[in-house]
């Protein structure tokens, strides 16, 4: 396999695709799946049951928890916060992990929070700082707190329609 792992990264996973780059101070747990030609940037964490497709960019300081699946060609902006428990408590024995899915081609802006159990549709775009509390349709442009549909985008991310 041909991939790059920075000398300060901790990588326990054996499932990393060719041409992927894992940068400084990242931590990739055993069992995590990372596809080909990905870029996992500074300080990011990938938990052991997370799945990342091909050609994915994960910017700085993103934690991808168990139950999160990211399909091909997705962009995840710096500081994005994924969650996987609707009712988090310390030492919770009744923890119920919810699945989150980012479909192919979607883009997530900086500092977005995505609640557990959410699906972000194909080529959808989530604006910076949004709090995503419900599913996002394919090609939708959403932003705000809570995130609301504000238009549509094309596969290149250009706004093709505004709803407000």
GROMACS .gro file of N, CA and C in nm:
model
  492
    1UNK      N    1   0.084  -0.119   0.000
    1UNK     CA    2   0.000   0.000   0.000
    1UNK      C    3   0.087   0.124   0.000
    2UNK      N    4   0.037   0.227  -0.064
    2UNK     CA    5   0.110   0.353  -0.072
    2UNK      C    6   0.023   0.464  -0.013
    3UNK      N    7   0.052   0.501   0.109
    3UNK     CA    8  -0.015   0.613   0.173
    3UNK      C    9   0.086   0.684   0.261
    4UNK      N   10   0.050   0.804   0.308
    4UNK     CA   11   0.139   0.884   0.391
    4UNK      C   12   0.079   0.897   0.531
    5UNK      N   13   0.162   0.870   0.631
    5UNK     CA   14   0.123   0.892   0.770
    5UNK      C   15   0.230   0.979   0.834
    6UNK      N   16   0.191   1.096   0.882
    6UNK     CA   17   0.285   1.187   0.947
    6UNK      C   18   0.344   1.120   1.071
    7UNK      N   19   0.469   1.153   1.102
    7UNK     CA   20   0.538   1.089   1.214
    7UNK      C   21   0.472   1.111   1.350
    8UNK      N   22   0.389   1.215   1.364
    8UNK     CA   23   0.322   1.239   1.493
    8UNK      C   24   0.183   1.175   1.500
    9UNK      N   25   0.135   1.118   1.389
    9UNK     CA   26   0.003   1.056   1.388
    9UNK      C   27   0.009   0.918   1.455
   10UNK      N   28  -0.102   0.881   1.516
   10UNK     CA   29  -0.118   0.747   1.574
   10UNK      C   30  -0.220   0.675   1.487
   11UNK      N   31  -0.176   0.573   1.415
   11UNK     CA   32  -0.264   0.503   1.323
   11UNK      C   33  -0.259   0.354   1.353
   12UNK      N   34  -0.370   0.300   1.402
   12UNK     CA   35  -0.380   0.158   1.436
   12UNK      C   36  -0.458   0.079   1.331
   13UNK      N   37  -0.531   0.150   1.244
   13UNK     CA   38  -0.612   0.084   1.143
   13UNK      C   39  -0.524   0.020   1.037
   14UNK      N   40  -0.568  -0.095   0.987
   14UNK     CA   41  -0.500  -0.163   0.877
   14UNK      C   42  -0.575  -0.141   0.746
   15UNK      N   43  -0.681  -0.061   0.749
   15UNK     CA   44  -0.765  -0.041   0.632
   15UNK      C   45  -0.756   0.105   0.585
   16UNK      N   46  -0.647   0.135   0.514
   16UNK     CA   47  -0.624   0.270   0.463
   16UNK      C   48  -0.592   0.257   0.315
   17UNK      N   49  -0.667   0.331   0.233
   17UNK     CA   50  -0.651   0.321   0.088
   17UNK      C   51  -0.527   0.392   0.036
   18UNK      N   52  -0.485   0.352  -0.084
   18UNK     CA   53  -0.371   0.412  -0.151
   18UNK      C   54  -0.390   0.562  -0.168
   19UNK      N   55  -0.279   0.633  -0.162
   19UNK     CA   56  -0.273   0.779  -0.185
   19UNK      C   57  -0.343   0.862  -0.079
   20UNK      N   58  -0.381   0.801   0.032
   20UNK     CA   59  -0.439   0.876   0.144
   20UNK      C   60  -0.327   0.940   0.224
   21UNK      N   61  -0.356   1.058   0.277
   21UNK     CA   62  -0.260   1.130   0.363
   21UNK      C   63  -0.325   1.153   0.498
   22UNK      N   64  -0.252   1.112   0.603
   22UNK     CA   65  -0.297   1.132   0.741
   22UNK      C   66  -0.193   1.221   0.807
   23UNK      N   67  -0.234   1.342   0.842
   23UNK     CA   68  -0.140   1.447   0.882
   23UNK      C   69  -0.113   1.447   1.032
   24UNK      N   70  -0.044   1.549   1.077
   24UNK     CA   71   0.010   1.557   1.213
   24UNK      C   72  -0.097   1.552   1.321
   25UNK      N   73  -0.063   1.480   1.425
   25UNK     CA   74  -0.143   1.467   1.547
   25UNK      C   75  -0.282   1.408   1.525
   26UNK      N   76  -0.298   1.332   1.418
   26UNK     CA   77  -0.422   1.258   1.396
   26UNK      C   78  -0.416   1.126   1.473
   27UNK      N   79  -0.534   1.071   1.501
   27UNK     CA   80  -0.544   0.942   1.567
   27UNK      C   81  -0.650   0.862   1.493
   28UNK      N   82  -0.610   0.749   1.436
   28UNK     CA   83  -0.701   0.662   1.364
   28UNK      C   84  -0.703   0.528   1.436
   29UNK      N   85  -0.817   0.494   1.494
   29UNK     CA   86  -0.829   0.375   1.577
   29UNK      C   87  -0.833   0.247   1.495
   30UNK      N   88  -0.797   0.138   1.560
   30UNK     CA   89  -0.805   0.006   1.498
   30UNK      C   90  -0.947  -0.020   1.452
   31UNK      N   91  -0.960  -0.070   1.330
   31UNK     CA   92  -1.091  -0.103   1.276
   31UNK      C   93  -1.150   0.006   1.187
   32UNK      N   94  -1.102   0.127   1.199
   32UNK     CA   95  -1.152   0.235   1.113
   32UNK      C   96  -1.122   0.203   0.967
   33UNK      N   97  -1.212   0.242   0.878
   33UNK     CA   98  -1.193   0.219   0.735
   33UNK      C   99  -1.181   0.353   0.664
   34UNK      N  100  -1.070   0.372   0.595
   34UNK     CA  101  -1.045   0.496   0.522
   34UNK      C  102  -1.012   0.459   0.378
   35UNK      N  103  -1.082   0.520   0.283
   35UNK     CA  104  -1.067   0.488   0.142
   35UNK      C  105  -0.943   0.545   0.079
   36UNK      N  106  -0.941   0.543  -0.055
   36UNK     CA  107  -0.829   0.590  -0.135
   36UNK      C  108  -0.834   0.742  -0.152
   37UNK      N  109  -0.715   0.801  -0.164
   37UNK     CA  110  -0.699   0.942  -0.199
   37UNK      C  111  -0.772   1.035  -0.101
   38UNK      N  112  -0.768   1.002   0.026
   38UNK     CA  113  -0.829   1.087   0.129
   38UNK      C  114  -0.723   1.180   0.189
   39UNK      N  115  -0.769   1.285   0.251
   39UNK     CA  116  -0.683   1.380   0.320
   39UNK      C  117  -0.741   1.400   0.460
   40UNK      N  118  -0.675   1.346   0.560
   40UNK     CA  119  -0.719   1.357   0.699
   40UNK      C  120  -0.625   1.458   0.765
   41UNK      N  121  -0.676   1.576   0.794
   41UNK     CA  122  -0.590   1.688   0.834
   41UNK      C  123  -0.565   1.694   0.985
   42UNK      N  124  -0.476   1.783   1.023
   42UNK     CA  125  -0.422   1.803   1.157
   42UNK      C  126  -0.525   1.782   1.269
   43UNK      N  127  -0.488   1.699   1.363
   43UNK     CA  128  -0.564   1.685   1.487
   43UNK      C  129  -0.695   1.612   1.477
   44UNK      N  130  -0.720   1.544   1.368
   44UNK     CA  131  -0.848   1.474   1.354
   44UNK      C  132  -0.841   1.335   1.417
   45UNK      N  133  -0.959   1.283   1.453
   45UNK     CA  134  -0.970   1.152   1.518
   45UNK      C  135  -1.074   1.070   1.443
   46UNK      N  136  -1.042   0.943   1.416
   46UNK     CA  137  -1.136   0.852   1.351
   46UNK      C  138  -1.151   0.730   1.440
   47UNK      N  139  -1.272   0.710   1.493
   47UNK     CA  140  -1.298   0.598   1.584
   47UNK      C  141  -1.307   0.467   1.504
   48UNK      N  142  -1.297   0.356   1.573
   48UNK     CA  143  -1.278   0.225   1.514
   48UNK      C  144  -1.389   0.170   1.426
   49UNK      N  145  -1.512   0.218   1.441
   49UNK     CA  146  -1.620   0.169   1.356
   49UNK      C  147  -1.664   0.273   1.254
   50UNK      N  148  -1.587   0.380   1.239
   50UNK     CA  149  -1.618   0.482   1.139
   50UNK      C  150  -1.576   0.433   1.001
   51UNK      N  151  -1.649   0.477   0.899
   51UNK     CA  152  -1.620   0.438   0.761
   51UNK      C  153  -1.609   0.564   0.677
   52UNK      N  154  -1.497   0.578   0.606
   52UNK     CA  155  -1.472   0.693   0.520
   52UNK      C  156  -1.444   0.641   0.380
   53UNK      N  157  -1.516   0.693   0.281
   53UNK     CA  158  -1.502   0.649   0.143
   53UNK      C  159  -1.379   0.705   0.075
   54UNK      N  160  -1.378   0.702  -0.057
   54UNK     CA  161  -1.267   0.751  -0.138
   54UNK      C  162  -1.279   0.901  -0.163
   55UNK      N  163  -1.163   0.965  -0.182
   55UNK     CA  164  -1.156   1.107  -0.220
   55UNK      C  165  -1.225   1.199  -0.119
   56UNK      N  166  -1.214   1.167   0.009
   56UNK     CA  167  -1.276   1.246   0.115
   56UNK      C  168  -1.171   1.338   0.177
   57UNK      N  169  -1.212   1.461   0.204
   57UNK     CA  170  -1.127   1.555   0.277
   57UNK      C  171  -1.188   1.581   0.413
   58UNK      N  172  -1.110   1.555   0.517
   58UNK     CA  173  -1.148   1.585   0.655
   58UNK      C  174  -1.051   1.693   0.701
   59UNK      N  175  -1.101   1.815   0.720
   59UNK     CA  176  -1.014   1.925   0.760
   59UNK      C  177  -0.977   1.913   0.908
   60UNK      N  178  -0.906   2.011   0.961
   60UNK     CA  179  -0.847   2.006   1.095
   60UNK      C  180  -0.951   1.988   1.206
   61UNK      N  181  -0.908   1.910   1.307
   61UNK     CA  182  -0.979   1.899   1.434
   61UNK      C  183  -1.123   1.850   1.420
   62UNK      N  184  -1.141   1.742   1.346
   62UNK     CA  185  -1.271   1.678   1.332
   62UNK      C  186  -1.263   1.541   1.396
   63UNK      N  187  -1.361   1.506   1.478
   63UNK     CA  188  -1.370   1.373   1.537
   63UNK      C  189  -1.484   1.298   1.471
   64UNK      N  190  -1.452   1.182   1.417
   64UNK     CA  191  -1.550   1.100   1.348
   64UNK      C  192  -1.573   0.976   1.433
   65UNK      N  193  -1.689   0.967   1.494
   65UNK     CA  194  -1.719   0.866   1.594
   65UNK      C  195  -1.778   0.741   1.531
   66UNK      N  196  -1.782   0.634   1.610
   66UNK     CA  197  -1.850   0.511   1.569
   66UNK      C  198  -1.991   0.546   1.523
   67UNK      N  199  -2.035   0.480   1.416
   67UNK     CA  200  -2.169   0.504   1.364
   67UNK      C  201  -2.173   0.607   1.253
   68UNK      N  202  -2.060   0.675   1.227
   68UNK     CA  203  -2.055   0.774   1.119
   68UNK      C  204  -1.999   0.707   0.993
   69UNK      N  205  -2.072   0.721   0.883
   69UNK     CA  206  -2.027   0.674   0.752
   69UNK      C  207  -2.023   0.794   0.659
   70UNK      N  208  -1.909   0.809   0.592
   70UNK     CA  209  -1.889   0.918   0.498
   70UNK      C  210  -1.861   0.855   0.362
   71UNK      N  211  -1.950   0.880   0.265
   71UNK     CA  212  -1.933   0.821   0.133
   71UNK      C  213  -1.827   0.897   0.052
   72UNK      N  214  -1.810   0.859  -0.074
   72UNK     CA  215  -1.705   0.914  -0.160
   72UNK      C  216  -1.724   1.063  -0.189
   73UNK      N  217  -1.611   1.132  -0.208
   73UNK     CA  218  -1.607   1.270  -0.257
   73UNK      C  219  -1.674   1.370  -0.163
   74UNK      N  220  -1.666   1.346  -0.034
   74UNK     CA  221  -1.726   1.435   0.066
   74UNK      C  222  -1.619   1.526   0.123
   75UNK      N  223  -1.657   1.651   0.151
   75UNK     CA  224  -1.571   1.748   0.219
   75UNK      C  225  -1.630   1.775   0.356
   76UNK      N  226  -1.547   1.766   0.461
   76UNK     CA  227  -1.589   1.795   0.599
   76UNK      C  228  -1.500   1.908   0.651
   77UNK      N  229  -1.560   2.024   0.675
   77UNK     CA  230  -1.486   2.143   0.718
   77UNK      C  231  -1.432   2.133   0.859
   78UNK      N  232  -1.332   2.217   0.887
   78UNK     CA  233  -1.263   2.215   1.015
   78UNK      C  234  -1.360   2.236   1.132
   79UNK      N  235  -1.332   2.163   1.238
   79UNK     CA  236  -1.409   2.177   1.361
   79UNK      C  237  -1.549   2.120   1.356
   80UNK      N  238  -1.584   2.046   1.251
   80UNK     CA  239  -1.717   1.984   1.246
   80UNK      C  240  -1.731   1.889   1.364
   81UNK      N  241  -1.849   1.893   1.427
   81UNK     CA  242  -1.876   1.807   1.543
   81UNK      C  243  -1.984   1.705   1.509
   82UNK      N  244  -1.944   1.579   1.505
   82UNK     CA  245  -2.039   1.470   1.491
   82UNK      C  246  -2.077   1.423   1.631
   83UNK      N  247  -2.200   1.376   1.646
   83UNK     CA  248  -2.243   1.316   1.772
   83UNK      C  249  -2.308   1.183   1.738
   84UNK      N  250  -2.312   1.092   1.836
   84UNK     CA  251  -2.374   0.962   1.806
   84UNK      C  252  -2.466   0.913   1.917
   85UNK      N  253  -2.502   1.001   2.010
   85UNK     CA  254  -2.593   0.966   2.119
   85UNK      C  255  -2.687   1.084   2.142
   86UNK      N  256  -2.818   1.060   2.129
   86UNK     CA  257  -2.916   1.169   2.147
   86UNK      C  258  -2.925   1.218   2.292
   87UNK      N  259  -2.894   1.131   2.386
   87UNK     CA  260  -2.906   1.166   2.528
   87UNK      C  261  -2.777   1.132   2.601
   88UNK      N  262  -2.670   1.206   2.574
   88UNK     CA  263  -2.540   1.169   2.632
   88UNK      C  264  -2.534   1.196   2.782
   89UNK      N  265  -2.478   1.100   2.852
   89UNK     CA  266  -2.451   1.111   2.995
   89UNK      C  267  -2.321   1.037   3.023
   90UNK      N  268  -2.247   1.085   3.118
   90UNK     CA  269  -2.126   1.016   3.158
   90UNK      C  270  -2.161   0.879   3.216
   91UNK      N  271  -2.086   0.777   3.175
   91UNK     CA  272  -2.102   0.641   3.226
   91UNK      C  273  -2.243   0.587   3.202
   92UNK      N  274  -2.304   0.622   3.088
   92UNK     CA  275  -2.440   0.581   3.055
   92UNK      C  276  -2.441   0.436   3.007
   93UNK      N  277  -2.502   0.348   3.086
   93UNK     CA  278  -2.512   0.207   3.047
   93UNK      C  279  -2.619   0.183   2.942
   94UNK      N  280  -2.707   0.279   2.919
   94UNK     CA  281  -2.815   0.266   2.821
   94UNK      C  282  -2.784   0.337   2.691
   95UNK      N  283  -2.656   0.361   2.665
   95UNK     CA  284  -2.612   0.430   2.545
   95UNK      C  285  -2.667   0.363   2.420
   96UNK      N  286  -2.731   0.441   2.333
   96UNK     CA  287  -2.783   0.390   2.207
   96UNK      C  288  -2.718   0.467   2.093
   97UNK      N  289  -2.625   0.402   2.026
   97UNK     CA  290  -2.553   0.466   1.917
   97UNK      C  291  -2.643   0.484   1.796
   98UNK      N  292  -2.649   0.606   1.745
   98UNK     CA  293  -2.726   0.637   1.625
   98UNK      C  294  -2.630   0.649   1.506
   99UNK      N  295  -2.677   0.608   1.390
   99UNK     CA  296  -2.596   0.612   1.268
   99UNK      C  297  -2.614   0.746   1.198
  100UNK      N  298  -2.503   0.799   1.148
  100UNK     CA  299  -2.503   0.922   1.070
  100UNK      C  300  -2.441   0.891   0.935
  101UNK      N  301  -2.500   0.946   0.828
  101UNK     CA  302  -2.453   0.918   0.694
  101UNK      C  303  -2.437   1.048   0.617
  102UNK      N  304  -2.317   1.069   0.562
  102UNK     CA  305  -2.293   1.178   0.467
  102UNK      C  306  -2.283   1.113   0.330
  103UNK      N  307  -2.380   1.141   0.244
  103UNK     CA  308  -2.383   1.078   0.112
  103UNK      C  309  -2.284   1.143   0.017
  104UNK      N  310  -2.256   1.073  -0.093
  104UNK     CA  311  -2.151   1.112  -0.185
  104UNK      C  312  -2.164   1.256  -0.232
  105UNK      N  313  -2.050   1.322  -0.237
  105UNK     CA  314  -2.043   1.457  -0.290
  105UNK      C  315  -2.091   1.567  -0.199
  106UNK      N  316  -2.137   1.534  -0.079
  106UNK     CA  317  -2.187   1.639   0.011
  106UNK      C  318  -2.070   1.719   0.068
  107UNK      N  319  -2.100   1.842   0.111
  107UNK     CA  320  -1.998   1.930   0.169
  107UNK      C  321  -2.051   1.986   0.300
  108UNK      N  322  -1.965   1.982   0.401
  108UNK     CA  323  -2.000   2.029   0.535
  108UNK      C  324  -1.907   2.145   0.567
  109UNK      N  325  -1.964   2.263   0.597
  109UNK     CA  326  -1.883   2.381   0.627
  109UNK      C  327  -1.816   2.373   0.763
  110UNK      N  328  -1.733   2.470   0.791
  110UNK     CA  329  -1.658   2.476   0.917
  110UNK      C  330  -1.753   2.488   1.036
  111UNK      N  331  -1.714   2.422   1.144
  111UNK     CA  332  -1.784   2.434   1.273
  111UNK      C  333  -1.931   2.396   1.269
  112UNK      N  334  -1.965   2.301   1.187
  112UNK     CA  335  -2.102   2.249   1.181
  112UNK      C  336  -2.118   2.144   1.289
  113UNK      N  337  -2.236   2.136   1.350
  113UNK     CA  338  -2.271   2.030   1.443
  113UNK      C  339  -2.378   1.944   1.377
  114UNK      N  340  -2.353   1.814   1.373
  114UNK     CA  341  -2.449   1.720   1.314
  114UNK      C  342  -2.497   1.625   1.423
  115UNK      N  343  -2.626   1.633   1.454
  115UNK     CA  344  -2.683   1.547   1.558
  115UNK      C  345  -2.687   1.402   1.509
  116UNK      N  346  -2.699   1.308   1.602
  116UNK     CA  347  -2.696   1.167   1.564
  116UNK      C  348  -2.819   1.125   1.484
  117UNK      N  349  -2.799   1.026   1.398
  117UNK     CA  350  -2.911   0.970   1.322
  117UNK      C  351  -2.945   1.049   1.197
  118UNK      N  352  -2.862   1.144   1.159
  118UNK     CA  353  -2.889   1.232   1.045
  118UNK      C  354  -2.831   1.174   0.918
  119UNK      N  355  -2.900   1.195   0.806
  119UNK     CA  356  -2.847   1.168   0.673
  119UNK      C  357  -2.838   1.300   0.599
  120UNK      N  358  -2.719   1.329   0.546
  120UNK     CA  359  -2.698   1.445   0.460
  120UNK      C  360  -2.693   1.391   0.318
  121UNK      N  361  -2.783   1.441   0.233
  121UNK     CA  362  -2.803   1.387   0.099
  121UNK      C  363  -2.689   1.411   0.002
  122UNK      N  364  -2.697   1.344  -0.112
  122UNK     CA  365  -2.596   1.356  -0.216
  122UNK      C  366  -2.582   1.502  -0.260
  123UNK      N  367  -2.458   1.548  -0.266
  123UNK     CA  368  -2.419   1.680  -0.314
  123UNK      C  369  -2.482   1.794  -0.235
  124UNK      N  370  -2.543   1.764  -0.122
  124UNK     CA  371  -2.598   1.871  -0.037
  124UNK      C  372  -2.483   1.954   0.018
  125UNK      N  373  -2.514   2.079   0.055
  125UNK     CA  374  -2.414   2.167   0.114
  125UNK      C  375  -2.469   2.225   0.243
  126UNK      N  376  -2.389   2.206   0.351
  126UNK     CA  377  -2.426   2.256   0.483
  126UNK      C  378  -2.335   2.374   0.514
  127UNK      N  379  -2.395   2.493   0.535
  127UNK     CA  380  -2.318   2.615   0.558
  127UNK      C  381  -2.249   2.617   0.693
  128UNK      N  382  -2.142   2.694   0.699
  128UNK     CA  383  -2.060   2.705   0.820
  128UNK      C  384  -2.144   2.739   0.942
  129UNK      N  385  -2.113   2.672   1.053
  129UNK     CA  386  -2.176   2.701   1.180
  129UNK      C  387  -2.316   2.644   1.197
  130UNK      N  388  -2.367   2.573   1.098
  130UNK     CA  389  -2.503   2.519   1.107
  130UNK      C  390  -2.513   2.411   1.214
  131UNK      N  391  -2.633   2.395   1.268
  131UNK     CA  392  -2.664   2.285   1.358
  131UNK      C  393  -2.769   2.200   1.286
  132UNK      N  394  -2.727   2.081   1.243
  132UNK     CA  395  -2.813   1.996   1.162
  132UNK      C  396  -2.892   1.904   1.254
  133UNK      N  397  -3.023   1.927   1.260
  133UNK     CA  398  -3.111   1.854   1.352
  133UNK      C  399  -3.206   1.759   1.280
  134UNK      N  400  -3.207   1.765   1.146
  134UNK     CA  401  -3.292   1.675   1.067
  134UNK      C  402  -3.223   1.643   0.935
  135UNK      N  403  -3.271   1.539   0.869
  135UNK     CA  404  -3.210   1.496   0.744
  135UNK      C  405  -3.207   1.610   0.642
  136UNK      N  406  -3.104   1.608   0.559
  136UNK     CA  407  -3.086   1.708   0.455
  136UNK      C  408  -3.105   1.638   0.320
  137UNK      N  409  -3.198   1.688   0.236
  137UNK     CA  410  -3.222   1.623   0.106
  137UNK      C  411  -3.104   1.637   0.010
  138UNK      N  412  -3.102   1.552  -0.092
  138UNK     CA  413  -3.003   1.563  -0.198
  138UNK      C  414  -3.005   1.704  -0.256
  139UNK      N  415  -2.888   1.760  -0.285
  139UNK     CA  416  -2.870   1.889  -0.353
  139UNK      C  417  -2.923   2.009  -0.274
  140UNK      N  418  -2.960   1.990  -0.148
  140UNK     CA  419  -3.010   2.103  -0.069
  140UNK      C  420  -2.895   2.189  -0.016
  141UNK      N  421  -2.921   2.318  -0.008
  141UNK     CA  422  -2.834   2.413   0.061
  141UNK      C  423  -2.901   2.443   0.194
  142UNK      N  424  -2.833   2.411   0.305
  142UNK     CA  425  -2.889   2.438   0.437
  142UNK      C  426  -2.789   2.517   0.520
  143UNK      N  427  -2.843   2.604   0.605
  143UNK     CA  428  -2.758   2.672   0.703
  143UNK      C  429  -2.846   2.728   0.813
  144UNK      N  430  -2.782   2.773   0.921
  144UNK     CA  431  -2.853   2.829   1.036
  144UNK      C  432  -2.861   2.733   1.152
  145UNK      N  433  -2.925   2.781   1.259
  145UNK     CA  434  -2.943   2.703   1.381
  145UNK      C  435  -3.088   2.718   1.427
  146UNK      N  436  -3.167   2.610   1.405
  146UNK     CA  437  -3.132   2.485   1.337
  146UNK      C  438  -3.120   2.507   1.186
  147UNK      N  439  -3.046   2.419   1.121
  147UNK     CA  440  -3.028   2.429   0.976
  147UNK      C  441  -3.162   2.417   0.906
  148UNK      N  442  -3.182   2.508   0.809
  148UNK     CA  443  -3.304   2.506   0.729
  148UNK      C  444  -3.265   2.509   0.581
  149UNK      N  445  -3.353   2.455   0.497
  149UNK     CA  446  -3.328   2.456   0.354
  149UNK      C  447  -3.341   2.599   0.304
  150UNK      N  448  -3.233   2.648   0.241
  150UNK     CA  449  -3.230   2.785   0.191
  150UNK      C  450  -3.212   2.790   0.039
  151UNK      N  451  -3.203   2.674  -0.024
  151UNK     CA  452  -3.188   2.670  -0.168
  151UNK      C  453  -3.142   2.534  -0.215
  152UNK      N  454  -3.098   2.532  -0.341
  152UNK     CA  455  -3.045   2.410  -0.402
  152UNK      C  456  -2.911   2.441  -0.465
  153UNK      N  457  -2.826   2.338  -0.469
  153UNK     CA  458  -2.694   2.349  -0.532
  153UNK      C  459  -2.681   2.241  -0.639
  154UNK      N  460  -2.586   2.261  -0.729
  154UNK     CA  461  -2.558   2.158  -0.828
  154UNK      C  462  -2.442   2.072  -0.778
  155UNK      N  463  -2.396   1.976  -0.860
  155UNK     CA  464  -2.289   1.886  -0.818
  155UNK      C  465  -2.159   1.958  -0.788
  156UNK      N  466  -2.139   2.076  -0.845
  156UNK     CA  467  -2.017   2.153  -0.820
  156UNK      C  468  -2.031   2.244  -0.698
  157UNK      N  469  -2.148   2.247  -0.637
  157UNK     CA  470  -2.170   2.329  -0.518
  157UNK      C  471  -2.219   2.470  -0.548
  158UNK      N  472  -2.248   2.500  -0.674
  158UNK     CA  473  -2.299   2.633  -0.710
  158UNK      C  474  -2.447   2.641  -0.676
  159UNK      N  475  -2.487   2.754  -0.620
  159UNK     CA  476  -2.629   2.775  -0.588
  159UNK      C  477  -2.706   2.791  -0.718
  160UNK      N  478  -2.810   2.709  -0.735
  160UNK     CA  479  -2.892   2.715  -0.855
  160UNK      C  480  -3.033   2.767  -0.825
  161UNK      N  481  -3.066   2.773  -0.695
  161UNK     CA  482  -3.199   2.822  -0.655
  161UNK      C  483  -3.191   2.867  -0.511
  162UNK      N  484  -3.253   2.980  -0.480
  162UNK     CA  485  -3.264   3.029  -0.341
  162UNK      C  486  -3.409   3.021  -0.300
  163UNK      N  487  -3.434   2.978  -0.176
  163UNK     CA  488  -3.572   2.971  -0.129
  163UNK      C  489  -3.605   3.085  -0.034
  164UNK      N  490  -3.503   3.164   0.003
  164UNK     CA  491  -3.535   3.279   0.090
  164UNK      C  492  -3.443   3.394   0.059
   0.00000   0.00000   0.00000
